[in-house]
PDB file of C-alpha atoms in Angstrom:
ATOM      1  CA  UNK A   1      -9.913   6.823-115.809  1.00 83.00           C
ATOM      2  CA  UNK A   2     -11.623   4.840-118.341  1.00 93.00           C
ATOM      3  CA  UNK A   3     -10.134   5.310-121.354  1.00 96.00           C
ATOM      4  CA  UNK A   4     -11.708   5.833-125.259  1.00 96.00           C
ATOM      5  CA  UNK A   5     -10.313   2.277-126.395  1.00 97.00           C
ATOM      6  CA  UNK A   6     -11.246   0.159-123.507  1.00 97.00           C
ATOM      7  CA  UNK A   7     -14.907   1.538-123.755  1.00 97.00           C
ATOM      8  CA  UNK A   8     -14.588   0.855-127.554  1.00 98.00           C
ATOM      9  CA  UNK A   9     -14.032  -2.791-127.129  1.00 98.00           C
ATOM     10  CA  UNK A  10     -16.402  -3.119-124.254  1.00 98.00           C
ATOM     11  CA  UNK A  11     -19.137  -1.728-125.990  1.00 98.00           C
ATOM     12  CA  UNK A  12     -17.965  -3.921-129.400  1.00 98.00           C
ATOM     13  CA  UNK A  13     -19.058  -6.902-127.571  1.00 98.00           C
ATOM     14  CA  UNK A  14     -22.635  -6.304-128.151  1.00 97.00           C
ATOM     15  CA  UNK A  15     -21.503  -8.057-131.529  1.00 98.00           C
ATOM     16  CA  UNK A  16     -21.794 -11.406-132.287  1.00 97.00           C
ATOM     17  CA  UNK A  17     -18.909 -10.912-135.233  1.00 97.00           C
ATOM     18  CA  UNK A  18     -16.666  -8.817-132.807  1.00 98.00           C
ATOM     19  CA  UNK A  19     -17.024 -11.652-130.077  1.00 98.00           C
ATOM     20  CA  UNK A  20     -16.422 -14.291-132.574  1.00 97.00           C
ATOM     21  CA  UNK A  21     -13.147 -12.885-133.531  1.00 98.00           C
ATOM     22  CA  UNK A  22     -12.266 -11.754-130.680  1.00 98.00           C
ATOM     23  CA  UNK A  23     -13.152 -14.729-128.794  1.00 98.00           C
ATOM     24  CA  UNK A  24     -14.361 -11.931-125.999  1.00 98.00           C
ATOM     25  CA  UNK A  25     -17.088 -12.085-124.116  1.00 98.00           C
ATOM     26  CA  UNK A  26     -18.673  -9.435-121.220  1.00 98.00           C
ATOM     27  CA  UNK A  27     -20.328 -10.693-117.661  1.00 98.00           C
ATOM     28  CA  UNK A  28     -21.761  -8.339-115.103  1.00 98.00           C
ATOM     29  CA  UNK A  29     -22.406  -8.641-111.607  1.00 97.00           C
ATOM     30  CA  UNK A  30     -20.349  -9.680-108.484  1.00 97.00           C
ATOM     31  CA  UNK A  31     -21.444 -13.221-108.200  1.00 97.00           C
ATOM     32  CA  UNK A  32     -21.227 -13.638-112.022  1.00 97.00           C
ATOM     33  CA  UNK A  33     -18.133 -12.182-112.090  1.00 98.00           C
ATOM     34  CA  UNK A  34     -16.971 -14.138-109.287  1.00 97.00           C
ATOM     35  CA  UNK A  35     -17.949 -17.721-110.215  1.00 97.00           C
ATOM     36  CA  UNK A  36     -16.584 -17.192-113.794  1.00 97.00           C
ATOM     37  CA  UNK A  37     -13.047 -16.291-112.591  1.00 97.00           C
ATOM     38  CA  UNK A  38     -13.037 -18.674-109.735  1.00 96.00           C
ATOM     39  CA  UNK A  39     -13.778 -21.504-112.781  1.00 96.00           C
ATOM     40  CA  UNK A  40     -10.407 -20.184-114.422  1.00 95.00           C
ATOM     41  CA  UNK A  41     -11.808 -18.546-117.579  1.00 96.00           C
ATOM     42  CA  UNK A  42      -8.922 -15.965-118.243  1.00 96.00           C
ATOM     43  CA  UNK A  43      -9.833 -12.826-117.160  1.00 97.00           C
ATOM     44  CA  UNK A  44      -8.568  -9.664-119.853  1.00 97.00           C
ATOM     45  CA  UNK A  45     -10.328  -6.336-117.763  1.00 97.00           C
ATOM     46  CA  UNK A  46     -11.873  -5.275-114.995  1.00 97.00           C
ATOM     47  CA  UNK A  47     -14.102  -2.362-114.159  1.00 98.00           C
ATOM     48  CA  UNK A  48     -15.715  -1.590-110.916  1.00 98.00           C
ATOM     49  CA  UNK A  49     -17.250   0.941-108.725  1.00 97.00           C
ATOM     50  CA  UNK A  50     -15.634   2.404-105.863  1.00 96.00           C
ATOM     51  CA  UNK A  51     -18.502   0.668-103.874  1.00 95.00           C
ATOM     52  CA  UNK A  52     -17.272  -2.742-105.212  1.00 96.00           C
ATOM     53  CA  UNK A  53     -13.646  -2.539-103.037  1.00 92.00           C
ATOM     54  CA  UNK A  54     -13.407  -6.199-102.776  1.00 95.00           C
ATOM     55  CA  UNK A  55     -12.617  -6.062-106.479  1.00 96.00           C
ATOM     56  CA  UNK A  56      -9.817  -3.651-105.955  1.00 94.00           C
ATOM     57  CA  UNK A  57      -6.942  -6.148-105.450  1.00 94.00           C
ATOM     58  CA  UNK A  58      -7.844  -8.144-108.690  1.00 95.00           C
ATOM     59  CA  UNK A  59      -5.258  -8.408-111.407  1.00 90.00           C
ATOM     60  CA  UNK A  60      -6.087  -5.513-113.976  1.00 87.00           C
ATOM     61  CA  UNK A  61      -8.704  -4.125-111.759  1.00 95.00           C
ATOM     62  CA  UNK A  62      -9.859  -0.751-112.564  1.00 96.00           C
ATOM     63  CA  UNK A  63     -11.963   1.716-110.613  1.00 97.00           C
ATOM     64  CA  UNK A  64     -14.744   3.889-113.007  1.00 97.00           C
ATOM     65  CA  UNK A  65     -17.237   6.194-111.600  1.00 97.00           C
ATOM     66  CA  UNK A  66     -20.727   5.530-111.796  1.00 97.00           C
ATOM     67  CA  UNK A  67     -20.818   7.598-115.196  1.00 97.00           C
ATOM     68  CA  UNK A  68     -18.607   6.048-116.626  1.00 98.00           C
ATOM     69  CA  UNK A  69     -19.770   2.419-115.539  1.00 98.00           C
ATOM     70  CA  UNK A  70     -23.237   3.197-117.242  1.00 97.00           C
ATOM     71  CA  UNK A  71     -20.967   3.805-120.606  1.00 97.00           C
ATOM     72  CA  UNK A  72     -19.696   0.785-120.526  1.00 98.00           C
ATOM     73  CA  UNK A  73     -23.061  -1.492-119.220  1.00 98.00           C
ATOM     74  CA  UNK A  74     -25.896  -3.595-120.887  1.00 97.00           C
ATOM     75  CA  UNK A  75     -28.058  -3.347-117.770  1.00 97.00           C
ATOM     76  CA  UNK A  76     -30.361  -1.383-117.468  1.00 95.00           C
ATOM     77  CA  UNK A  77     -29.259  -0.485-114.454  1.00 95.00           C
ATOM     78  CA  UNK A  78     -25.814  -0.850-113.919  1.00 96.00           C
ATOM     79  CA  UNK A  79     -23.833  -3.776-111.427  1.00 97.00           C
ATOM     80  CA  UNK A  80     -20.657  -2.655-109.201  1.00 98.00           C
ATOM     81  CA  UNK A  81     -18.655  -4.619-111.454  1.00 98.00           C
ATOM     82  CA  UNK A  82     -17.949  -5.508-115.428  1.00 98.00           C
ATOM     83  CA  UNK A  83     -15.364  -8.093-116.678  1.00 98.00           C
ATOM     84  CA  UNK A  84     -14.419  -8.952-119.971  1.00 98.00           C
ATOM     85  CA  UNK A  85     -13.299 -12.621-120.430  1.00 98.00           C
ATOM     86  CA  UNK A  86     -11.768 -14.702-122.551  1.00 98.00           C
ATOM     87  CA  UNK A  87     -14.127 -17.847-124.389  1.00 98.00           C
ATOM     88  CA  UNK A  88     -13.162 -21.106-123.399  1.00 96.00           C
ATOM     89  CA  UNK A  89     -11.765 -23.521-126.185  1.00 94.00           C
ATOM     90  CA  UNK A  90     -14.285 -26.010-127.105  1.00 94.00           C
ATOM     91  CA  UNK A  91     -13.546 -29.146-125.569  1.00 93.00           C
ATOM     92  CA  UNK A  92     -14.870 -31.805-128.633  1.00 95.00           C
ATOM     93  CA  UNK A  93     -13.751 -34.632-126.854  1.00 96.00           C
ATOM     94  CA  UNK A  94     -15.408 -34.255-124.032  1.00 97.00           C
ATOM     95  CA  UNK A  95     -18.734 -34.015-125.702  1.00 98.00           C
ATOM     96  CA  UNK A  96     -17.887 -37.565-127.008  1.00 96.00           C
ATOM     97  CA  UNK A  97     -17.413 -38.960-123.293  1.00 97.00           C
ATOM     98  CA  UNK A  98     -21.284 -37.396-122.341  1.00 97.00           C
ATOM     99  CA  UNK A  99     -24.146 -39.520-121.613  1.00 96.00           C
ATOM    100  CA  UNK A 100     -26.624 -36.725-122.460  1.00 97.00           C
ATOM    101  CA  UNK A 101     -26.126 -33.736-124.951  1.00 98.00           C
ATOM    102  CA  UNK A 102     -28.425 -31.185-124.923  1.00 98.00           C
ATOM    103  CA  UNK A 103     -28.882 -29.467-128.538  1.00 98.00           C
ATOM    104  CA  UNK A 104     -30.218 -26.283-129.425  1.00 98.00           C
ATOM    105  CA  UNK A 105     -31.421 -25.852-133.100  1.00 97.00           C
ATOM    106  CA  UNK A 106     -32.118 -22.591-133.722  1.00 97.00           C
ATOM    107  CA  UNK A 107     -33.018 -21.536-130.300  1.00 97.00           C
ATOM    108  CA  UNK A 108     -33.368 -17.646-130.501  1.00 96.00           C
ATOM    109  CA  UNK A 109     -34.198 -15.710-127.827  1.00 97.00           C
ATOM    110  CA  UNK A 110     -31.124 -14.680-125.701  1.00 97.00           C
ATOM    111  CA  UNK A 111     -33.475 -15.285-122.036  1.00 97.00           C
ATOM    112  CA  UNK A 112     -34.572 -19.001-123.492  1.00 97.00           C
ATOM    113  CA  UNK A 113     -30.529 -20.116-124.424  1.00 98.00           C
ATOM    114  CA  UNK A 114     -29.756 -18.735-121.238  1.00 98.00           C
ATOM    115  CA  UNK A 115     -32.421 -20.469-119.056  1.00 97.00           C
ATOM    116  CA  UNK A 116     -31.605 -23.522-121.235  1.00 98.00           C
ATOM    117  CA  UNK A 117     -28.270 -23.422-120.012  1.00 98.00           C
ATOM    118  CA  UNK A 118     -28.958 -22.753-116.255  1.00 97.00           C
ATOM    119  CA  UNK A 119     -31.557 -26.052-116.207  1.00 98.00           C
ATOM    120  CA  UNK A 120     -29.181 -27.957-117.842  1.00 98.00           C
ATOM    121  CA  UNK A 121     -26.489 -27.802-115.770  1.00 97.00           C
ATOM    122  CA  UNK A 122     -29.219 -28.084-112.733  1.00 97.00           C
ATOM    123  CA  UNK A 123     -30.043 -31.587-114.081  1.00 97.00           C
ATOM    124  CA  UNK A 124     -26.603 -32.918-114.936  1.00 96.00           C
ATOM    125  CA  UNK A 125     -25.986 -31.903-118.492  1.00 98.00           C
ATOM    126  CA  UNK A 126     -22.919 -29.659-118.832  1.00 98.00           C
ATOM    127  CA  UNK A 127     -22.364 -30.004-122.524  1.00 98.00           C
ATOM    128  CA  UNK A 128     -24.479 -28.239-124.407  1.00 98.00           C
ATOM    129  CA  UNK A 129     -24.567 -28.007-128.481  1.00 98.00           C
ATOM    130  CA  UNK A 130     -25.879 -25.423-130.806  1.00 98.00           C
ATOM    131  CA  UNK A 131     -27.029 -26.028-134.017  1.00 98.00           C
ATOM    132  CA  UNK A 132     -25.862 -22.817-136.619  1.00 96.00           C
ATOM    133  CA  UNK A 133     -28.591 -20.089-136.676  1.00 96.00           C
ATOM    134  CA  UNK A 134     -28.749 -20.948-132.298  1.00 98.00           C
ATOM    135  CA  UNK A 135     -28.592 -17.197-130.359  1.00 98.00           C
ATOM    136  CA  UNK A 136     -25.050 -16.577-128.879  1.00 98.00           C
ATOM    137  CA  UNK A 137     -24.181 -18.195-126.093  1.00 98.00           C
ATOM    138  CA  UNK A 138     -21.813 -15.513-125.189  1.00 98.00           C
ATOM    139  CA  UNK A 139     -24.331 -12.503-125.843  1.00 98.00           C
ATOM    140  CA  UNK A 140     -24.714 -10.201-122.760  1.00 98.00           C
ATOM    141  CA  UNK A 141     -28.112 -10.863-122.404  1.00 97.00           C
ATOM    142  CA  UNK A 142     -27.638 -15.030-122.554  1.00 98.00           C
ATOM    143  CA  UNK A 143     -24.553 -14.815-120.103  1.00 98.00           C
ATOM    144  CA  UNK A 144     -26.768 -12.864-117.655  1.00 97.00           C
ATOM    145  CA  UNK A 145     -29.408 -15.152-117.989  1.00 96.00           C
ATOM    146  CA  UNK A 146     -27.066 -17.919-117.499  1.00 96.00           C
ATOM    147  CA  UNK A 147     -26.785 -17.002-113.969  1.00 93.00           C
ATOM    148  CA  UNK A 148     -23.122 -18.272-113.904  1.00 95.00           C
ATOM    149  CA  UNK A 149     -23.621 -21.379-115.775  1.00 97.00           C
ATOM    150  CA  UNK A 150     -20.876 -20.671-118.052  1.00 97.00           C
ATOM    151  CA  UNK A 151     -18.597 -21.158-115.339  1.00 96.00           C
ATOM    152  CA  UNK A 152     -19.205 -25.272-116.194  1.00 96.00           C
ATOM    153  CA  UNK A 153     -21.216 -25.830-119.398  1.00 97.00           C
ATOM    154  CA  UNK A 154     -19.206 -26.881-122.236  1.00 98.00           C
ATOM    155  CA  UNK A 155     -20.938 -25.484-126.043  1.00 98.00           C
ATOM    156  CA  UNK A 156     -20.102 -26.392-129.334  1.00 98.00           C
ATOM    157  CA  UNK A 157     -21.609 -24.891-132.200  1.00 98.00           C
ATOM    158  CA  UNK A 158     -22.145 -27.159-136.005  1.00 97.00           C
ATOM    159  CA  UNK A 159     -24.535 -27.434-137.992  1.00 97.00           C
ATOM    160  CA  UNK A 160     -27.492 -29.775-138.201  1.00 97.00           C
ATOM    161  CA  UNK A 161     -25.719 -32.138-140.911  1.00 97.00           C
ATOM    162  CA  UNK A 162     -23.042 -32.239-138.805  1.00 98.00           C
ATOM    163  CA  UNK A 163     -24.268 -32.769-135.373  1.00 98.00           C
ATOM    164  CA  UNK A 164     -26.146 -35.758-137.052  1.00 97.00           C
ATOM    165  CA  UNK A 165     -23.170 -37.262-138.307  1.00 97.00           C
ATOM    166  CA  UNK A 166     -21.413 -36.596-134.840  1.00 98.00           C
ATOM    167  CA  UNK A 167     -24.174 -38.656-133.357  1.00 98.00           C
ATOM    168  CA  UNK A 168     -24.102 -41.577-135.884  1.00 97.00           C
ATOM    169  CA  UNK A 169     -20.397 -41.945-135.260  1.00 97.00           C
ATOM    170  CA  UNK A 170     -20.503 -41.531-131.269  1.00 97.00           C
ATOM    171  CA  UNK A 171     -23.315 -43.979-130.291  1.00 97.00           C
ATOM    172  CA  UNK A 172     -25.928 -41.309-129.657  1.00 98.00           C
ATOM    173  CA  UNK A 173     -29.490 -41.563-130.013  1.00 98.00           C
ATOM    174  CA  UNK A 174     -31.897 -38.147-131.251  1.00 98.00           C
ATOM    175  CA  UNK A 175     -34.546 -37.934-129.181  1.00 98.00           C
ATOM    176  CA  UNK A 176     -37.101 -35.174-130.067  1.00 96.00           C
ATOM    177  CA  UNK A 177     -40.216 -32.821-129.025  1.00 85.00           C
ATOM    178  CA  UNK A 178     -43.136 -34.144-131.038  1.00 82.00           C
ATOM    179  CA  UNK A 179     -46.766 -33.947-130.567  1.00 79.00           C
ATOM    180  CA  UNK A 180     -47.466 -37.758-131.403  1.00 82.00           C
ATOM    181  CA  UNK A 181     -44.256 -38.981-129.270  1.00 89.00           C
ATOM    182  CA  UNK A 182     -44.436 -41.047-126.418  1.00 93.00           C
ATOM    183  CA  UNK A 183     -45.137 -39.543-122.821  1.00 92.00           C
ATOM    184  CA  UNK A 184     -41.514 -38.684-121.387  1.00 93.00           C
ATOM    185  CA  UNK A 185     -42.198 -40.226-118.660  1.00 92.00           C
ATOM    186  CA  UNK A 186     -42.965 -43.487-120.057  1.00 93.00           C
ATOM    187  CA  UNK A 187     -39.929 -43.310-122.415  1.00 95.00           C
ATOM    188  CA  UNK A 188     -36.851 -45.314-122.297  1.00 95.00           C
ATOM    189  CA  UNK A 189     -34.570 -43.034-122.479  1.00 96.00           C
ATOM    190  CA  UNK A 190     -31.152 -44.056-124.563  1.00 96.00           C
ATOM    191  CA  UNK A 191     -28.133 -44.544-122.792  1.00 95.00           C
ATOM    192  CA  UNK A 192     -26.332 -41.928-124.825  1.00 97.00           C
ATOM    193  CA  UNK A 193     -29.075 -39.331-125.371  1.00 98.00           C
ATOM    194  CA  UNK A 194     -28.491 -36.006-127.936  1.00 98.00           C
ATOM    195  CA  UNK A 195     -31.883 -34.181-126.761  1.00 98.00           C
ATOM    196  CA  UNK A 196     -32.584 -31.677-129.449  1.00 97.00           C
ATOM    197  CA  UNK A 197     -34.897 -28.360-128.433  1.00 96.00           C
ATOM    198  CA  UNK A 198     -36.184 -26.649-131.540  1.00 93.00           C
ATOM    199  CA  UNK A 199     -37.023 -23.130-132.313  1.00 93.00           C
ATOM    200  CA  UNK A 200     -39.566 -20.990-130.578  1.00 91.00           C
ATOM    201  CA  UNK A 201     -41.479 -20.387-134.027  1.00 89.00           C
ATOM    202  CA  UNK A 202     -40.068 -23.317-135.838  1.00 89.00           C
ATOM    203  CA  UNK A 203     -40.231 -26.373-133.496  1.00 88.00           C
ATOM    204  CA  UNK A 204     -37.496 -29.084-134.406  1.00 93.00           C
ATOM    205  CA  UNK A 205     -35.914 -28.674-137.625  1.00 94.00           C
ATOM    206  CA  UNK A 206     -37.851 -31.651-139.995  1.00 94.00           C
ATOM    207  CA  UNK A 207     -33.974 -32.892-140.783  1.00 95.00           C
ATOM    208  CA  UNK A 208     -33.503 -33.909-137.195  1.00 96.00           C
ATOM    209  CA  UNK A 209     -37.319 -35.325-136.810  1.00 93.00           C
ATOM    210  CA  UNK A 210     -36.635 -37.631-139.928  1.00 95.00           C
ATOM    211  CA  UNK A 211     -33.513 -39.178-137.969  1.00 96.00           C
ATOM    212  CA  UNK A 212     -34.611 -39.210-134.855  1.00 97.00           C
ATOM    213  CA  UNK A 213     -35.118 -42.860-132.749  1.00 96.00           C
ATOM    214  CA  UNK A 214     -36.940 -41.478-130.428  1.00 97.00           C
ATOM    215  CA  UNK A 215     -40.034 -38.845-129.955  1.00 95.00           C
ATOM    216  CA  UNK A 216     -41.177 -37.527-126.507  1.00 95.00           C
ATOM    217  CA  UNK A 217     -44.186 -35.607-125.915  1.00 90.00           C
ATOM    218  CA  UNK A 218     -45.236 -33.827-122.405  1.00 89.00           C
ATOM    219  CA  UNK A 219     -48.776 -34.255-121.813  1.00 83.00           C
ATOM    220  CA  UNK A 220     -51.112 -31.324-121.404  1.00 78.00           C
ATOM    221  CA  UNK A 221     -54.205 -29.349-122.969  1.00 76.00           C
ATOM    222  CA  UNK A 222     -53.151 -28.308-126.433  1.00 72.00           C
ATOM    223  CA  UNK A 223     -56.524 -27.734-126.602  1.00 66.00           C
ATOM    224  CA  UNK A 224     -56.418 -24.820-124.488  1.00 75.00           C
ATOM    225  CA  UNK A 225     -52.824 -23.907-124.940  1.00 71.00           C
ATOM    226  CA  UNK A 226     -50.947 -24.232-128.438  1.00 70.00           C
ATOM    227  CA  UNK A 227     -47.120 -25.326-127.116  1.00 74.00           C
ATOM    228  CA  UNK A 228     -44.988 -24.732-124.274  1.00 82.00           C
ATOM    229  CA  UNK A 229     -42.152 -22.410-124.447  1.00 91.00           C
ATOM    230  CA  UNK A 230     -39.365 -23.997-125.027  1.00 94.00           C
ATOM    231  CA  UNK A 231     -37.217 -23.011-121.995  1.00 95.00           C
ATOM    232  CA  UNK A 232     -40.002 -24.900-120.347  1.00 95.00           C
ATOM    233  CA  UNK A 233     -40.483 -27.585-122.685  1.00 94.00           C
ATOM    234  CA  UNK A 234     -36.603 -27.836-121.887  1.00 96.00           C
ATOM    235  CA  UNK A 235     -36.347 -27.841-117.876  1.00 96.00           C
ATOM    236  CA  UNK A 236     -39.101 -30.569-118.073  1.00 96.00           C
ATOM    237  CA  UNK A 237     -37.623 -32.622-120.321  1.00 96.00           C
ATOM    238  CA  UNK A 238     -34.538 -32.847-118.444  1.00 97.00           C
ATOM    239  CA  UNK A 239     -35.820 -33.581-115.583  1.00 96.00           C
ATOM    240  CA  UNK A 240     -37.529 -36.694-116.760  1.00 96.00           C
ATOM    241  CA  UNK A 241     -34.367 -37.566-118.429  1.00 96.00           C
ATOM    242  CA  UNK A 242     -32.395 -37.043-115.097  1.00 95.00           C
ATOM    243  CA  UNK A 243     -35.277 -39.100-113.312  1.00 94.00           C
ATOM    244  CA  UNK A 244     -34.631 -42.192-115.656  1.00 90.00           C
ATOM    245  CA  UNK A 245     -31.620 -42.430-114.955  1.00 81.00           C
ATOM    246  CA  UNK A 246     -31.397 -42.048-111.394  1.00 75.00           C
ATOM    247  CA  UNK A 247     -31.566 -38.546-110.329  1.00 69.00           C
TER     248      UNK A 247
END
């Protein structure tokens, strides 16, 4: 039986502040569920349907009716299964040993981090930073949309005077979204490239355009169409930076 305090913290989890101190975050769905615990993120509970028996033998594993399952949920339709995991510690070094660091300033919408994650990893890039003010990564909604990616992306959150400074002192060049850039698929890419994606209303924070070495625009018709979303904007700019170096 699913008790008052375990639905408590489940349902906590919808907040960023509870998830930041807790270091908690939720994932739903059998394949989600699966690839994040076969990546060795440390599993703390485990709620599933008596449909989902293959669950049963898991350490911690609890079975909760279908009522009780939509208590707990974010869905809007509930999966067999709900796990509650522990974050990863952020792995700083690492991020200095990357050729390419993709960096979210601002990025807000939950689906647009998510998908931002997903095409990264799809391309090559499994470290992934966040400038402050960035959605969650850990939010329902972005670990859904994630579709498992957060079973090998590493994240680091700082802010933008920071991740500048990280760059100056690890070799990497800024390379930026800008109308007047040069084609992306003309561009040299740097060998160590920090690939910043700016907000959805915003664009690119002017403090990273005013450092940046480089500027890469996709061509198109602004004429008929203002800007690209920028989980779009994203995949494609990946990909040409995945095709110059060898993809």
């Amino acid at each position: 039986m699913l008790t008052k305090k375990e639905e408590k913290l489940v349902r906590s989890l919808a907040a960023r502040k509870q998830r930041r101190l807790s270091r908690l975050f939720v994932a739903e769905g059998t394949k989600l569920v699966q690839d994040l615990a076969a990546s060795g993120l440390e599993l703390q509970h485990l709620f599933h349907l008596p449909s989902a028996l293959e669950f049963a033998p898991w350490r911690g594993a609890q079975e909760v009716t279908q009522e009780e399952m939509k208590r707990l949920t974010f869905l809007d339709t509930p999966s067999p299964v709900l796990a509650v995991f522990e974050q990863p510690e952020v792995d700083e070094a690492s991020f200095g040993q990357a050729s390419t660091v993709l960096l979210l300033d601002r990025v807000q919408d939950p689906g647009n981090v998510g998908t931002l994650l997903r095409s990264a990893l799809w391309y090559g890039v499994e470290h992934i930073g966040l400038v402050v003010g960035t959605a969650d990564p850990f939010a329902p909604k972005v670990v859904q949309a994630s579709m498992s990616a957060h079973a090998h992306v590493k994240l680091w959150s700082q802010s933008a005077e920071q991740w500048s400074h990280w760059a100056q002192t690890h070799d990497f060049e800024l390379v930026v979204a800008h109308m007047e850039g040069t084609p992306a698929r003309s561009l040299i890419w740097p060998q160590r490239t920090l690939l910043v994606l700016g907000n959805e209303g915003q664009g690119v924070d002017p403090y990273f355009h005013e450092r940046a070495q480089h500027r890469a625009v996709l061509p198109g018709h602004p004429d008929k169409m203002e800007s690209l979303n920028v989980a779009v904007s994203g995949a494609t700019l990946l990909y040409e930076r995945a095709v110059s170096s060898g993809l």
